[in-house]
Each structure stands twice: as structure tokens, then as C-alpha cells.
XYZ file of C-alpha atoms in Angstrom:
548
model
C 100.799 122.125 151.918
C 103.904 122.890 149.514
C 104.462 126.329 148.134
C 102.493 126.341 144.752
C 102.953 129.980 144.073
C 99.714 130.507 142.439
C 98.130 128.222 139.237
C 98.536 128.688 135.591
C 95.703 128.248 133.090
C 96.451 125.949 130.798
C 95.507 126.549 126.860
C 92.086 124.496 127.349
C 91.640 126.509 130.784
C 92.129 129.985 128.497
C 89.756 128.566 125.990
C 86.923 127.502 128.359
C 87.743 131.206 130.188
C 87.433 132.974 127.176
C 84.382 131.398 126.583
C 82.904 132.087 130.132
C 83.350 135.565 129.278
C 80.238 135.329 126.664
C 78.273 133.742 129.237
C 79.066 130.412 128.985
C 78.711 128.427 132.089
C 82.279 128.335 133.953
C 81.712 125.242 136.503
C 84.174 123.990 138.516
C 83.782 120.068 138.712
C 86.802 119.009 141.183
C 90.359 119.539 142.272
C 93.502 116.692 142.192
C 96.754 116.454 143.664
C 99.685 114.414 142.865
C 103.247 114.041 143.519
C 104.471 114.701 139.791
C 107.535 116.104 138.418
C 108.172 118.931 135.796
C 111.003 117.480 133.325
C 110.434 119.749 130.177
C 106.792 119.818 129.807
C 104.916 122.945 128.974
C 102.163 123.798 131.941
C 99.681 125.016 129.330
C 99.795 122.324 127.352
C 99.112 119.651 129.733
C 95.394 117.889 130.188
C 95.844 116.143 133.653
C 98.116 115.739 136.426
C 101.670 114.067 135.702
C 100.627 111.287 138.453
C 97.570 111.932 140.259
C 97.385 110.560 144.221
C 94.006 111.627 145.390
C 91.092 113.683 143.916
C 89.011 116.088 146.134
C 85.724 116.997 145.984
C 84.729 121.037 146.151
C 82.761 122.209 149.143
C 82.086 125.890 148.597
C 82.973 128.424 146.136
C 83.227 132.348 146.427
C 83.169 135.080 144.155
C 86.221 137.194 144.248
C 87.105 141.049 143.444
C 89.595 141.209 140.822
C 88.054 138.312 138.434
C 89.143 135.918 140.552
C 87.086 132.976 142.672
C 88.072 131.178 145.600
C 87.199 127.092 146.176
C 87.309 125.777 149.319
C 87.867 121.913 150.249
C 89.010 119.219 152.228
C 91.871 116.881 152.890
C 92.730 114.591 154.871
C 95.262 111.372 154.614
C 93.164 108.501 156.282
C 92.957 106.744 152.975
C 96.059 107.235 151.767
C 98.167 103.694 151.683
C 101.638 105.161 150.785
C 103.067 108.488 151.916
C 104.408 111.060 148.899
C 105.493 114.626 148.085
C 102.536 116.337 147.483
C 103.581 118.542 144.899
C 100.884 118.861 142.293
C 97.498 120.978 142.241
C 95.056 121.037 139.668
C 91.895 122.402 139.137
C 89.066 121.077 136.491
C 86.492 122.744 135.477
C 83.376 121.564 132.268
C 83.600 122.369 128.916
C 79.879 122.340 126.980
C 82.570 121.221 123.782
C 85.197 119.142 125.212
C 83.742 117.687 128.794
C 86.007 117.830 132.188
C 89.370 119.723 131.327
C 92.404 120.719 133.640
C 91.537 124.337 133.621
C 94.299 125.184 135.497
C 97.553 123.277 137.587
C 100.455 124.074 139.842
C 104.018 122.550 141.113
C 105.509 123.137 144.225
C 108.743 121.246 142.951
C 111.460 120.791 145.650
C 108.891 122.715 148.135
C 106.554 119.879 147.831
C 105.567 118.977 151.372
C 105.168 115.186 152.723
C 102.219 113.586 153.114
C 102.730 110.335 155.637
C 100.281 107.388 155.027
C 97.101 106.863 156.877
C 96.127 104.569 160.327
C 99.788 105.883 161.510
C 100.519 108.544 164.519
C 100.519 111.596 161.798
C 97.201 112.307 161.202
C 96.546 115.160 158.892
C 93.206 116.718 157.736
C 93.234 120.538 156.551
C 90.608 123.035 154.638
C 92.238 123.721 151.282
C 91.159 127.261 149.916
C 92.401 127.545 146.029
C 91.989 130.686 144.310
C 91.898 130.717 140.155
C 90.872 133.201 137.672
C 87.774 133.580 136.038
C 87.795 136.931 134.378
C 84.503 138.886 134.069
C 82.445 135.844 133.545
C 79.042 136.055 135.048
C 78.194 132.625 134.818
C 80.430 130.898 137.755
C 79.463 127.875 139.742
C 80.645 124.558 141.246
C 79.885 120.939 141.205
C 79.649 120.021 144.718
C 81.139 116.885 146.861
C 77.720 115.104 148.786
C 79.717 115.261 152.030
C 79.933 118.758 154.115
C 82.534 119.904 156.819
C 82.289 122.772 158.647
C 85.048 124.442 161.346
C 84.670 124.787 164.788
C 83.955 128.784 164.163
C 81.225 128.258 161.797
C 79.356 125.675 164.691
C 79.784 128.037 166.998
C 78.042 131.220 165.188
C 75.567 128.602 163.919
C 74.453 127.714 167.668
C 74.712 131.138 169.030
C 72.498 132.289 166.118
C 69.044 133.398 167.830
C 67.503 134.168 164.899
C 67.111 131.138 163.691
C 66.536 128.946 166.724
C 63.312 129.208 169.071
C 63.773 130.633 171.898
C 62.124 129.909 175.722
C 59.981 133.369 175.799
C 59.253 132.079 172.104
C 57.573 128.973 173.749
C 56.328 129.738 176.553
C 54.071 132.746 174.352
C 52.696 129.680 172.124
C 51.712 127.366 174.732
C 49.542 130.015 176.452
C 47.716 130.148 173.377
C 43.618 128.665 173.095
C 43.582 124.398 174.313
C 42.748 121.530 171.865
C 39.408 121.128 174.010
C 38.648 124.561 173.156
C 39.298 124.977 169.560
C 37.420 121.479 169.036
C 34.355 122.884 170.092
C 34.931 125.585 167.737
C 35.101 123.567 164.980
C 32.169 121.212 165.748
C 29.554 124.162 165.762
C 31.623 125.334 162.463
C 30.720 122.068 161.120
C 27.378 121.606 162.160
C 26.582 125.401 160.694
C 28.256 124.275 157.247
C 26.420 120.993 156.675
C 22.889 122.636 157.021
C 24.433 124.860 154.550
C 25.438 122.222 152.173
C 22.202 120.327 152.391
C 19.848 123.445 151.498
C 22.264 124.088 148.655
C 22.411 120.301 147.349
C 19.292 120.216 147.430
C 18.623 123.088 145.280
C 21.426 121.920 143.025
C 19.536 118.614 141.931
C 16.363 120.297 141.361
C 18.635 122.617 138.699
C 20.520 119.543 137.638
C 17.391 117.510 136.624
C 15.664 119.491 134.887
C 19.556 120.360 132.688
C 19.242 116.653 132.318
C 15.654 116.341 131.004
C 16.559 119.092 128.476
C 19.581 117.647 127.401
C 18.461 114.189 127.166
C 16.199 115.987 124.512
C 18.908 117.845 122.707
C 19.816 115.852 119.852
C 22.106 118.273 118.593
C 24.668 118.352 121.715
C 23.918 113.612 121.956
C 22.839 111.319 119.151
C 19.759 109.534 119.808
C 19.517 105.962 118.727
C 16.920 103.895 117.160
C 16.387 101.151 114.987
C 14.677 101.542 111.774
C 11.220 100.042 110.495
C 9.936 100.575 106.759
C 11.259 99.203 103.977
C 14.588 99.435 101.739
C 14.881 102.894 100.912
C 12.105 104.224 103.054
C 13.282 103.815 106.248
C 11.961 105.820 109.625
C 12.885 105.577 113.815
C 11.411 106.776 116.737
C 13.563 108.691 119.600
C 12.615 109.156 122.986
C 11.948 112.161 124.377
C 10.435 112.661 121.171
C 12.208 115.996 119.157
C 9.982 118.761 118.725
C 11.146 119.275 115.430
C 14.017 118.211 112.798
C 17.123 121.251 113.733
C 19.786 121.812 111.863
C 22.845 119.544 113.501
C 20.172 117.059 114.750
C 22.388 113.734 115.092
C 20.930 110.047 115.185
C 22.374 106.465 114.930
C 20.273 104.266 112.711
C 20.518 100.362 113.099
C 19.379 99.472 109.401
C 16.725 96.900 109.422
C 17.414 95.632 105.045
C 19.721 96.648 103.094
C 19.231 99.834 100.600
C 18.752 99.330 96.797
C 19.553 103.113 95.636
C 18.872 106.626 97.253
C 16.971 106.378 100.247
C 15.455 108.718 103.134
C 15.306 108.501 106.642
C 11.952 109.752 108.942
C 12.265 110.974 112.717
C 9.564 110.487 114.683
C 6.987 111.614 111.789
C 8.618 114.997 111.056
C 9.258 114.312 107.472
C 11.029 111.918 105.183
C 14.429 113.286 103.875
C 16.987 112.063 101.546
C 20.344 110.401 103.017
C 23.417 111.747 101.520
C 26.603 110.712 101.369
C 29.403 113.482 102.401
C 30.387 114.452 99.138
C 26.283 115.284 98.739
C 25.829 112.024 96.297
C 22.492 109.774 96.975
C 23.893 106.370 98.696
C 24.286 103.947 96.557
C 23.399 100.320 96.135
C 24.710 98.324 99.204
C 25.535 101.490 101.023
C 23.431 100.935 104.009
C 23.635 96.878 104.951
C 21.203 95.236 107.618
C 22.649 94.920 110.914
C 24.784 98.066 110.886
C 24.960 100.589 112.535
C 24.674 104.233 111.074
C 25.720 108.000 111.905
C 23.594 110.653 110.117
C 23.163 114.164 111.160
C 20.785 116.416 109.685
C 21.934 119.580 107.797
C 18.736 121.411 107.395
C 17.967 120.078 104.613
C 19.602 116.052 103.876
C 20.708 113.699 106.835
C 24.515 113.069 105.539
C 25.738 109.806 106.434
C 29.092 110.597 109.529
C 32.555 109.035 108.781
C 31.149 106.636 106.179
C 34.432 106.173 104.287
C 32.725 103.744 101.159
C 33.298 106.782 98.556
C 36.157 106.908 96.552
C 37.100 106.181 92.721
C 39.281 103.506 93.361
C 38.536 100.644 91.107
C 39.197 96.688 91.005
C 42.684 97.633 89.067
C 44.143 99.566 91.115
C 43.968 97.407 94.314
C 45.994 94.085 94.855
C 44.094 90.960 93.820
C 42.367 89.224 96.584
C 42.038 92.478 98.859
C 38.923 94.343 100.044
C 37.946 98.068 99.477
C 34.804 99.867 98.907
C 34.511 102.944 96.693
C 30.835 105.018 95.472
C 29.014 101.356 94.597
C 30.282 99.563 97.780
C 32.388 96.639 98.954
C 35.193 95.512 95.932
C 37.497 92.472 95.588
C 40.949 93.877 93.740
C 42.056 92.672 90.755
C 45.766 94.019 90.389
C 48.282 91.106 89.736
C 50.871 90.323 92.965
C 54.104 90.017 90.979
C 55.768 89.729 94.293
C 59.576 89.935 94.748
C 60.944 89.842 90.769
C 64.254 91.419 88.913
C 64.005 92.200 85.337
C 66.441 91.796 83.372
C 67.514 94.729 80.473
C 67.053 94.042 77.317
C 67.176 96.016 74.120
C 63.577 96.186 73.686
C 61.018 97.640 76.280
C 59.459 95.635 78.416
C 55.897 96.402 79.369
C 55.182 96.257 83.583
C 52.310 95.947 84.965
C 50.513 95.161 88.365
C 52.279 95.006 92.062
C 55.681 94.259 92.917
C 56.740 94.283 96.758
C 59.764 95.984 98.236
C 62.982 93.581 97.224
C 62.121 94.024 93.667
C 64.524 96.045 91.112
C 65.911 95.980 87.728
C 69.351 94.162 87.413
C 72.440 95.985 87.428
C 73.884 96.388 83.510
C 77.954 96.276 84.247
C 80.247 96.605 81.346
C 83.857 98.522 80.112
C 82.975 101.599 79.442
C 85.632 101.810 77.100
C 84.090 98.944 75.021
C 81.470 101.150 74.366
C 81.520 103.503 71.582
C 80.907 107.019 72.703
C 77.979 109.050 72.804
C 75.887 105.413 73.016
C 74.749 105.661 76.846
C 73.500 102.250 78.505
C 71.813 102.323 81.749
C 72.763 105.465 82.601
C 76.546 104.835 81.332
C 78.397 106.883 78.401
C 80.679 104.801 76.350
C 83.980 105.951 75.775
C 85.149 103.601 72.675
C 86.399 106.776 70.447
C 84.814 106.866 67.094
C 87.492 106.521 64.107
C 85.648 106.387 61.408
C 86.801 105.280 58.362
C 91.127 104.504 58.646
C 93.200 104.601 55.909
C 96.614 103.094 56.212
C 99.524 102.765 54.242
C 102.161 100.202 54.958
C 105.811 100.988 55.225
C 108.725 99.182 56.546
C 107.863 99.844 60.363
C 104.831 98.308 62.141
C 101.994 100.993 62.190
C 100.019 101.303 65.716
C 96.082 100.443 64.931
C 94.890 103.409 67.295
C 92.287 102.152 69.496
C 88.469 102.906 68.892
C 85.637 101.997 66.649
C 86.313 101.592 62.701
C 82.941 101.796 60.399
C 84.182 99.178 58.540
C 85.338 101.798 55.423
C 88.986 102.261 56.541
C 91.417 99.846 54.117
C 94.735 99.506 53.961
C 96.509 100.783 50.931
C 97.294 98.494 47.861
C 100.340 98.289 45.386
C 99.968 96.744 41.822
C 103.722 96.535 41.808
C 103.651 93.924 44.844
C 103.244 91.235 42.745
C 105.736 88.190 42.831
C 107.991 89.427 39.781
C 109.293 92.764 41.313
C 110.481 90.838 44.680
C 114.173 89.290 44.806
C 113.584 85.296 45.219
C 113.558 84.697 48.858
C 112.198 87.930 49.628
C 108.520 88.531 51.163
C 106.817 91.719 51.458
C 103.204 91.276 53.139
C 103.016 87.675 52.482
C 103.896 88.542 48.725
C 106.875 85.424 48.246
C 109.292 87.568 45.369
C 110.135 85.004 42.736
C 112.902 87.872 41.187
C 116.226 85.813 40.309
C 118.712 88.573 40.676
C 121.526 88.990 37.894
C 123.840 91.954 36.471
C 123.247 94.672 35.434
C 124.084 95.948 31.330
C 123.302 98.538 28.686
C 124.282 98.341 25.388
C 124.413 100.898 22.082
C 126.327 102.739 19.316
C 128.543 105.881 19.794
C 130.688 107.958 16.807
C 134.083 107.744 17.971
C 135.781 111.054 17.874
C 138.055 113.062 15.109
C 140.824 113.798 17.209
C 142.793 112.151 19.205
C 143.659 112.194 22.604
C 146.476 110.745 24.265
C 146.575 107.739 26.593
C 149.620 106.123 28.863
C 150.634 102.412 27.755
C 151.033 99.942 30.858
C 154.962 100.225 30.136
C 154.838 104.251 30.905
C 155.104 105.066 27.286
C 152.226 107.079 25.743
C 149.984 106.673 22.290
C 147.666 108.829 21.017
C 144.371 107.830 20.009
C 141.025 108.251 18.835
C 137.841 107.889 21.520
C 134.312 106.876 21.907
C 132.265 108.627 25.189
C 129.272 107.500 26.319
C 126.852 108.908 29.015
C 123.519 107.910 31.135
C 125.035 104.750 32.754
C 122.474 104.133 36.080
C 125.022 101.616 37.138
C 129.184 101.092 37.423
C 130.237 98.997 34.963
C 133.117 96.390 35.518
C 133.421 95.285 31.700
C 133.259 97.367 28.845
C 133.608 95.727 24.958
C 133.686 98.594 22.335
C 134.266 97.221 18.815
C 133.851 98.213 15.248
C 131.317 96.250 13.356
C 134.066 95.263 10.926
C 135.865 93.613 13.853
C 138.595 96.140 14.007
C 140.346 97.074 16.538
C 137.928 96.238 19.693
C 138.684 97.763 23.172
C 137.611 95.944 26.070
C 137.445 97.136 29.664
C 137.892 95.067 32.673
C 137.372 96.223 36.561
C 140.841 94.485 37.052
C 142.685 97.705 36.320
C 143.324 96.563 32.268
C 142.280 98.169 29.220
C 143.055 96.393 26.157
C 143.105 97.626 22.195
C 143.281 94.316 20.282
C 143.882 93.547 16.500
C 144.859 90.543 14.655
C 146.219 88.689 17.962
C 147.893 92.019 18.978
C 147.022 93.497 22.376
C 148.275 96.820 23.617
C 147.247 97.863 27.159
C 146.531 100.711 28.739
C 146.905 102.166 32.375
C 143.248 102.259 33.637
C 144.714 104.103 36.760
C 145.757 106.888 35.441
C 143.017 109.101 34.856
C 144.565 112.250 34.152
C 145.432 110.209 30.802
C 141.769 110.756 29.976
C 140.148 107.013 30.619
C 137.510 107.434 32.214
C 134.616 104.809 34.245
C 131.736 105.565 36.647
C 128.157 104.603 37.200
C 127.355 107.345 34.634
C 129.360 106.929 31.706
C 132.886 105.828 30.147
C 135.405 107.267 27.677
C 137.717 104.620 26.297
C 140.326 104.881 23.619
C 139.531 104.084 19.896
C 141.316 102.932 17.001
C 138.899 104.902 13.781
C 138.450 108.144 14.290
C 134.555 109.208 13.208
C 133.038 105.767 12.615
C 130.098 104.092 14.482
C 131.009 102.031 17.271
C 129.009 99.166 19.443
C 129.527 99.038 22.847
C 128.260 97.014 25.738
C 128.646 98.091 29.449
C 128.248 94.950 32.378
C 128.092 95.612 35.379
């Protein structure tokens, strides 16, 4: 055997240990070897052997000082087929959580000894003793192997053991002891003795016994007595033999009815007395309660004979039973009346719908599945809130960018926001606003009016550099930039006329002078809010119109 140099728990060996030492059961089950090599892996966390060869069964198992135990067993190669290092050991032990673990395992490594195969010269067979801890657990034991080997030693102190064999002196004492012959003799005068005995006392014994029987044959409290009755319906009356003395309380008799009962009836024993029969709820029997032919139970309470386990009471009626089935209740035997609706699914609706009757197991209401967001919420259906958010009333006004319709329920009061200006006139021709077609022809722009031309005069550059002074009309509140101005005098004097091409012109009789539009700093002046424009009168009225 190779040099282990003693076992390591592994993690599940510390946990079942650790456990032992509450007084969990710490059982050893069985112990494997194998011919496994360490490359890297971590004892403690392994679960079995790298490459198990053979697994041995545990023959003893002894307590050790120090928290330790010691498990003894048995190898031997016979059954091995191919020789190997034998250079694993592991022990396994039960856990009541996880089942068989490796509780603990050693490697001998490169002092793993050979083991040769079996049916060859080497034969080897060896005790194996393993010792592993077990801490101060109290609770230590073994699963055992079926088959038991002991050593030479052990036969030998077995054998020599006179305490527990018979010895010669031993035997020789007992077969001096009192012959068969003799002790049967003993026993036949024994017997004899005991069977006069026995007969006096049997005899005795039946004397007591029949006379028990006579009086309990006549205790109709502790037997019911049985008779059938004579009389009439409602009147009936039996006689019991051995006749009863007298009517005790808990006196108990089985009445075959001879006709059926028409109401409240009484029952009399053997002369002593008619009294009513009651039900067990203390009500007269009713009609049909007692039937010819059958067989009843009454016992006597002192007062009434009650009727025993009669089950006809009850206030079930026709209704509440199934149609066609039986039942009896206070008046008897009842046919029910309650439809059989069988196997059936209703369908919701938005109206109740009235049930009524039976309807057997496979029957249900139909599933209502729908969006949930369809619904508006706070409206619940079958259970189901709706989440359709409530709006209200929407108001929109259009604009020149589509408008997201938010999603939800509108009431129906929500618009969208008319214009009386979108009418056909205030759109440019070939224009459409909102399915509005514009029918707008588009042109220029004028204004036209009257302005005072001024008293003094101001001085304006010719187109040939030279300068003039001269009178001028201003006008403001242009909303647009004109590109043709005509100022004239209503006596056709003088007109000045404007034109965006840079000219401005002073005509009279078929003479034009022209003036430098550019040059603003010689005080002509156009923009979209106004002019001022040379003028040939100083302080007269002046018409003007402005195109743009």
C-alpha cells in the first residue's frame, strides 16, 4: 500500500462533519481506490475519485481517542483484470441532504505502489485499517460489506475461548441429570391430576355460563329482540320471547311492519303498553314512514320508542334535488325536480342572465378577451380595467404643421377651430388651405393721394453732375416699396415720375430733366414707407400715385 500520508476532508466531508457534531448521524458507507493523478485540482473540492479501480466494502469500525475513528477492510487483487498504481484512497460517508459524498481522499503520487492483475503468481490480499476524523460527534457508525474476514489471531482466541464453548465436565454434569423414562412418568400423573381439575371446573363453568345466557337472552337492553308486528296501521304490537318483565329505558326491538303507517303511530311489547313511535328529531312518523315488509330499529327512551338510523327526515324538497333522482325527507320517498343542464358555457352578455337548476363539472362561463387599451378607463369588463384614457372634449386649432390626435376617448364635443377668413377670396389662385381652393388672382400693389408740396426748396443733383434746386412733396405710410412714382399738378404742370430703373424725371411741355436717384444724400428719397421727390410749385396740392 503507497504512502498516503493521512486523508484530507474535503468541503462536503467538513460540511457533513460539522453537522455530525449536532448529532447528526456520521455513517460511513464505503471506501475506493484508484490509480488517479493530481494535475491542479483542489483536494477539497473534489466529489469522487479521479479514476476509480475497485470499491471496498467496510468490515468494522472503531472509535478513536482524539476525534478520530478507525475502519478496517479488505483487499485483495483476484478480480482485478489489469495491474495499476494504486495511488488513490477515498472514504464516503451519507449525507441526510446530499446522499453518498467523498468525505474525505488521499494521493500517494509517485509513492503509489503496484498492484499486479489477478489469476497470476502475485497474489495479494491485505486488511486495510483507514483512520479519518470525526470530531466530537456522538453519532458514528458504518454501513457494513455482507461478507466477513477474520485473521488467523482472532480464530485462534475465538477457539481457545472457554467461556463461550461447552466444555466435557459441562456435559458430562447434564447427562447425569433425571432420564426421559423418568420425567415421562412425571408428567403423566401431572396430567392425569390436571384434567380431573379441569373437568370439576368446566363443569361448574357451564352451570355459571347458562344461566348468564338465560339472563341475557332476556336483556333487551344489552340485544334487540325481534318480532313481527300484528294490529293495524298505526296500532301496531309484537311479542318477544323470553317475554320482558317490563318496558326499561334503552329497551331495543326490530319490528318487521306488517301495513304501512298512515300518520303517528305506536308500537306495544308484549302487552306492557302502547307508546308513540318517534322519529329522532322527536317528530310523530309521518305518512309512508313505516312501509310493509321492512324492517325497523326502535329503542325505547322511557317514555317514546324512537325509530334507530332512520335517515327519511330532512327539509330537502323536489327543487333542490336533480330531476329523476330519489330522496326522502319528513313526508317520505321524493322524485327531484331540479333541471340537468348538463355540460353548458354561457356566453357574456350585457344583460344578466338568470341560471337556474344543475350544471355538471365541465361547465363555465366563456372567457371575455379584448385590448385593454380599447377600453376606456375606469369601465371594468369581466374582471378587466380599460385603459383607453378619457379626453374629453379636444379643441384644436390648425396651423401649418400636422397636429398629433393624442390617443384616447373624445365625447364627441372636441371641434376643430374655424376661420371666416378661409374662404376662397383671401387664398392666392392655386393655393389650398384645408381643402379651401384660393381663387385670389395676385397683382401689384398701389396707393394713391394728395400732398402740399413744400415752400422751400431743397437741392437735388442732375444726371449730368450739375445741381438744381427745387421745391418737394413727402409722403409717408407706404406698407409696400414702390417701383413707380407719378406726382403731378392737377393743372398738368410740371409732373415728376419715378421709376425703379434708377431715373427720376421732371417733365414740362416735352422737356425732361433727370435726376440722380442714387444719390441720396441729394435728398430723394424711396422705401416701403414713404418717398420725397422733387417738385416744380412750391405750396400747391399735388396727386401722387405710388406702384409697386
Amino acid at each position: 500500500m503507497g504512502a498516503f500520508g493521512g486523508l484530507i476532508l474535503t468541503n462536503k466531508g467538513r460540511n457533513l462533519q460539522a453537522k455530525a457534531q449536532t448529532g447528526v448521524q456520521l455513517n460511513f458507507t464505503k471506501i475506493k481506490i484508484g490509480d488517479g493523478s493530481l494535475s491542479g485540482q483542489s483536494i477539497v473540492d473534489l466529489t469522487n475519485l479521479i479514476n476509480t479501480k475497485k470499491e471496498l466494502t467496510i468490515l468494522g469500525i472503531e472509535r478513536l481517542t482524539g476525534g478520530k475513528a478507525k475502519l478496517r477492510s479488505y483487499f485483495t487483487n483476484a478480480d482485478i483484470v489489469t495491474g495499476f498504481y494504486w495511488r488513490e484512497l477515498g472514504v464516503f460517508a451519507q449525507d441526510p441532504d446530499e446522499g453518498e459524498i467523498l468525505y474525505c481522499y488521499g494521493n500517494a503520487g509517485t509513492n503509489a505502489e503496484y498492484i499486479p492483475a489477478g489469476g497470476g503468481p502475485d497474489v495479494v490480499e491485505r486488511y486495510i485499517n483507514v483512520i479519518t476524523l470525526v470530531g466530537n460527534a456522538t453519532n458514528v457508525s458504518a454501513t457494513l460489506g455482507s461478507e466477513i474476514y477474520v485473521t488467523q489471531a482472532d480464530f485462534d482466541n475465538h477457539t481457545g475461548n472457554i467461556v463461550i464453548h461447552v466444555t466435557q465436565t459441562e456435559k458430562d454434569t447434564w447427562n447425569a441429570k433425571e432420564t426421559p423414562a423418568g420425567a415421562q412418568a412425571k408428567a403423566d400423573a401431572a396430567g392425569s391430576a390436571a384434567v380431573t381439575a379441569a373437568n370439576s371446573y368446566t363443569d361448574q363453568q357451564v352451570g355459571s355460563v347458562s344461566n348468564a345466557l338465560a339472563a341475557h337472552q332476556a336483556d333487551y337492553v344489552k340485544q334487540v329482540g325481534y318480532a313481527t308486528a300484528t294490529g293495524s296501521a298505526n296500532t301496531y304490537a309484537v311479542t318477544l320471547n323470553p317475554a320482558p318483565s317490563a318496558l326499561v329505558d334503552g329497551l331495543c326491538v326490530a319490528v318487521k311492519i306488517n301495513v304501512d303507517n298512515t300518520g303517528a303511530s305506536t308500537l306495544n311489547v308484549n302487552g306492557l303498553g302502547a307508546k308513540s313511535i318517534k322519529k329522532p328529531n322527536g317528530n310523530d312518523v309521518s305518512v309512508g314512514n313505516l312501509k310493509a315488509g321492512s324492517i325497523y330499529t326502535l329503542r325505547y327512551n322511557g317514555t317514546n320508542f324512537i325509530l334507530q338510523g332512520e335517515g327519511g327526515s330532512g327539509n330537502a324538497q323536489p327543487s333542490d334535488v336533480l330531476s329523476g333522482k330519489t330522496f326522502t325527507n319528513d313526508i317520505g320517498e321524493q322524485i327531484g325536480t331540479m333541471t340537468n343542464n348538463g355540460i353548458k358555457t354561457i356566453t357574456p352578455s350585457n344583460i344578466d342572465q338568470a341560471l337556474s337548476g344543475y350544471y355538471a363539472s365541465g361547465s363555465k362561463v366563456a372567457a371575455v378577451t379584448f385590448d385593454a387599451s380599447k377600453v376606456l378607463t375606469g369601465t371594468t369588463i369581466a374582471g378587466t380595467a380599460g385603459t383607453m384614457p378619457n379626453r374629453g372634449a379636444v379643441v384644436i386649432t390648425p396651423s401649418t404643421a400636422n397636429q398629433a390626435i393624442a390617443a384616447g376617448y373624445h365625447n364627441g364635443s372636441g371641434y376643430v377651430v374655424g376661420d371666416p377668413n378661409l374662404v376662397p377670396a383671401n387664398i392666392v389662385s392655386g393655393k389650398s388651405i384645408f381643402g379651401v381652393v384660393g381663387s385670389l388672382i395676385p397683382g401689384k400693389k398701389f396707393a394713391s393721394g394728395t400732398v402740399t408740396s413744400s415752400g422751400s426748396t431743397t437741392t437735388f443733383q442732375k444726371i449730368d453732375g450739375s445741381t438744381t434746386s427745387q421745391f418737394s412733396v413727402a409722403v409717408s405710410g407706404l406698407t409696400f416699396q414702390p417701383s413707380i412714382i407719378i406726382v403731378y399738378n392737377p393743372n398738368g404742370y410740371y409732373p415728376t415720375i419715378y421709376n425703379s430703373a434708377g431715373l427720376t424725371k421732371d417733365t414740362y411741355l416735352g422737356v425732361v430733366e433727370t435726376y440722380n436717384i442714387f444719390y441720396t444724400s441729394q435728398n430723394i428719397v424711396v422705401n416701403s414707407t414713404g418717398f420725397t421727390l422733387p417738385a416744380f410749385n412750391p405750396n400747391i396740392q399735388y396727386n401722387w400715385i405710388a406702384i409697386e
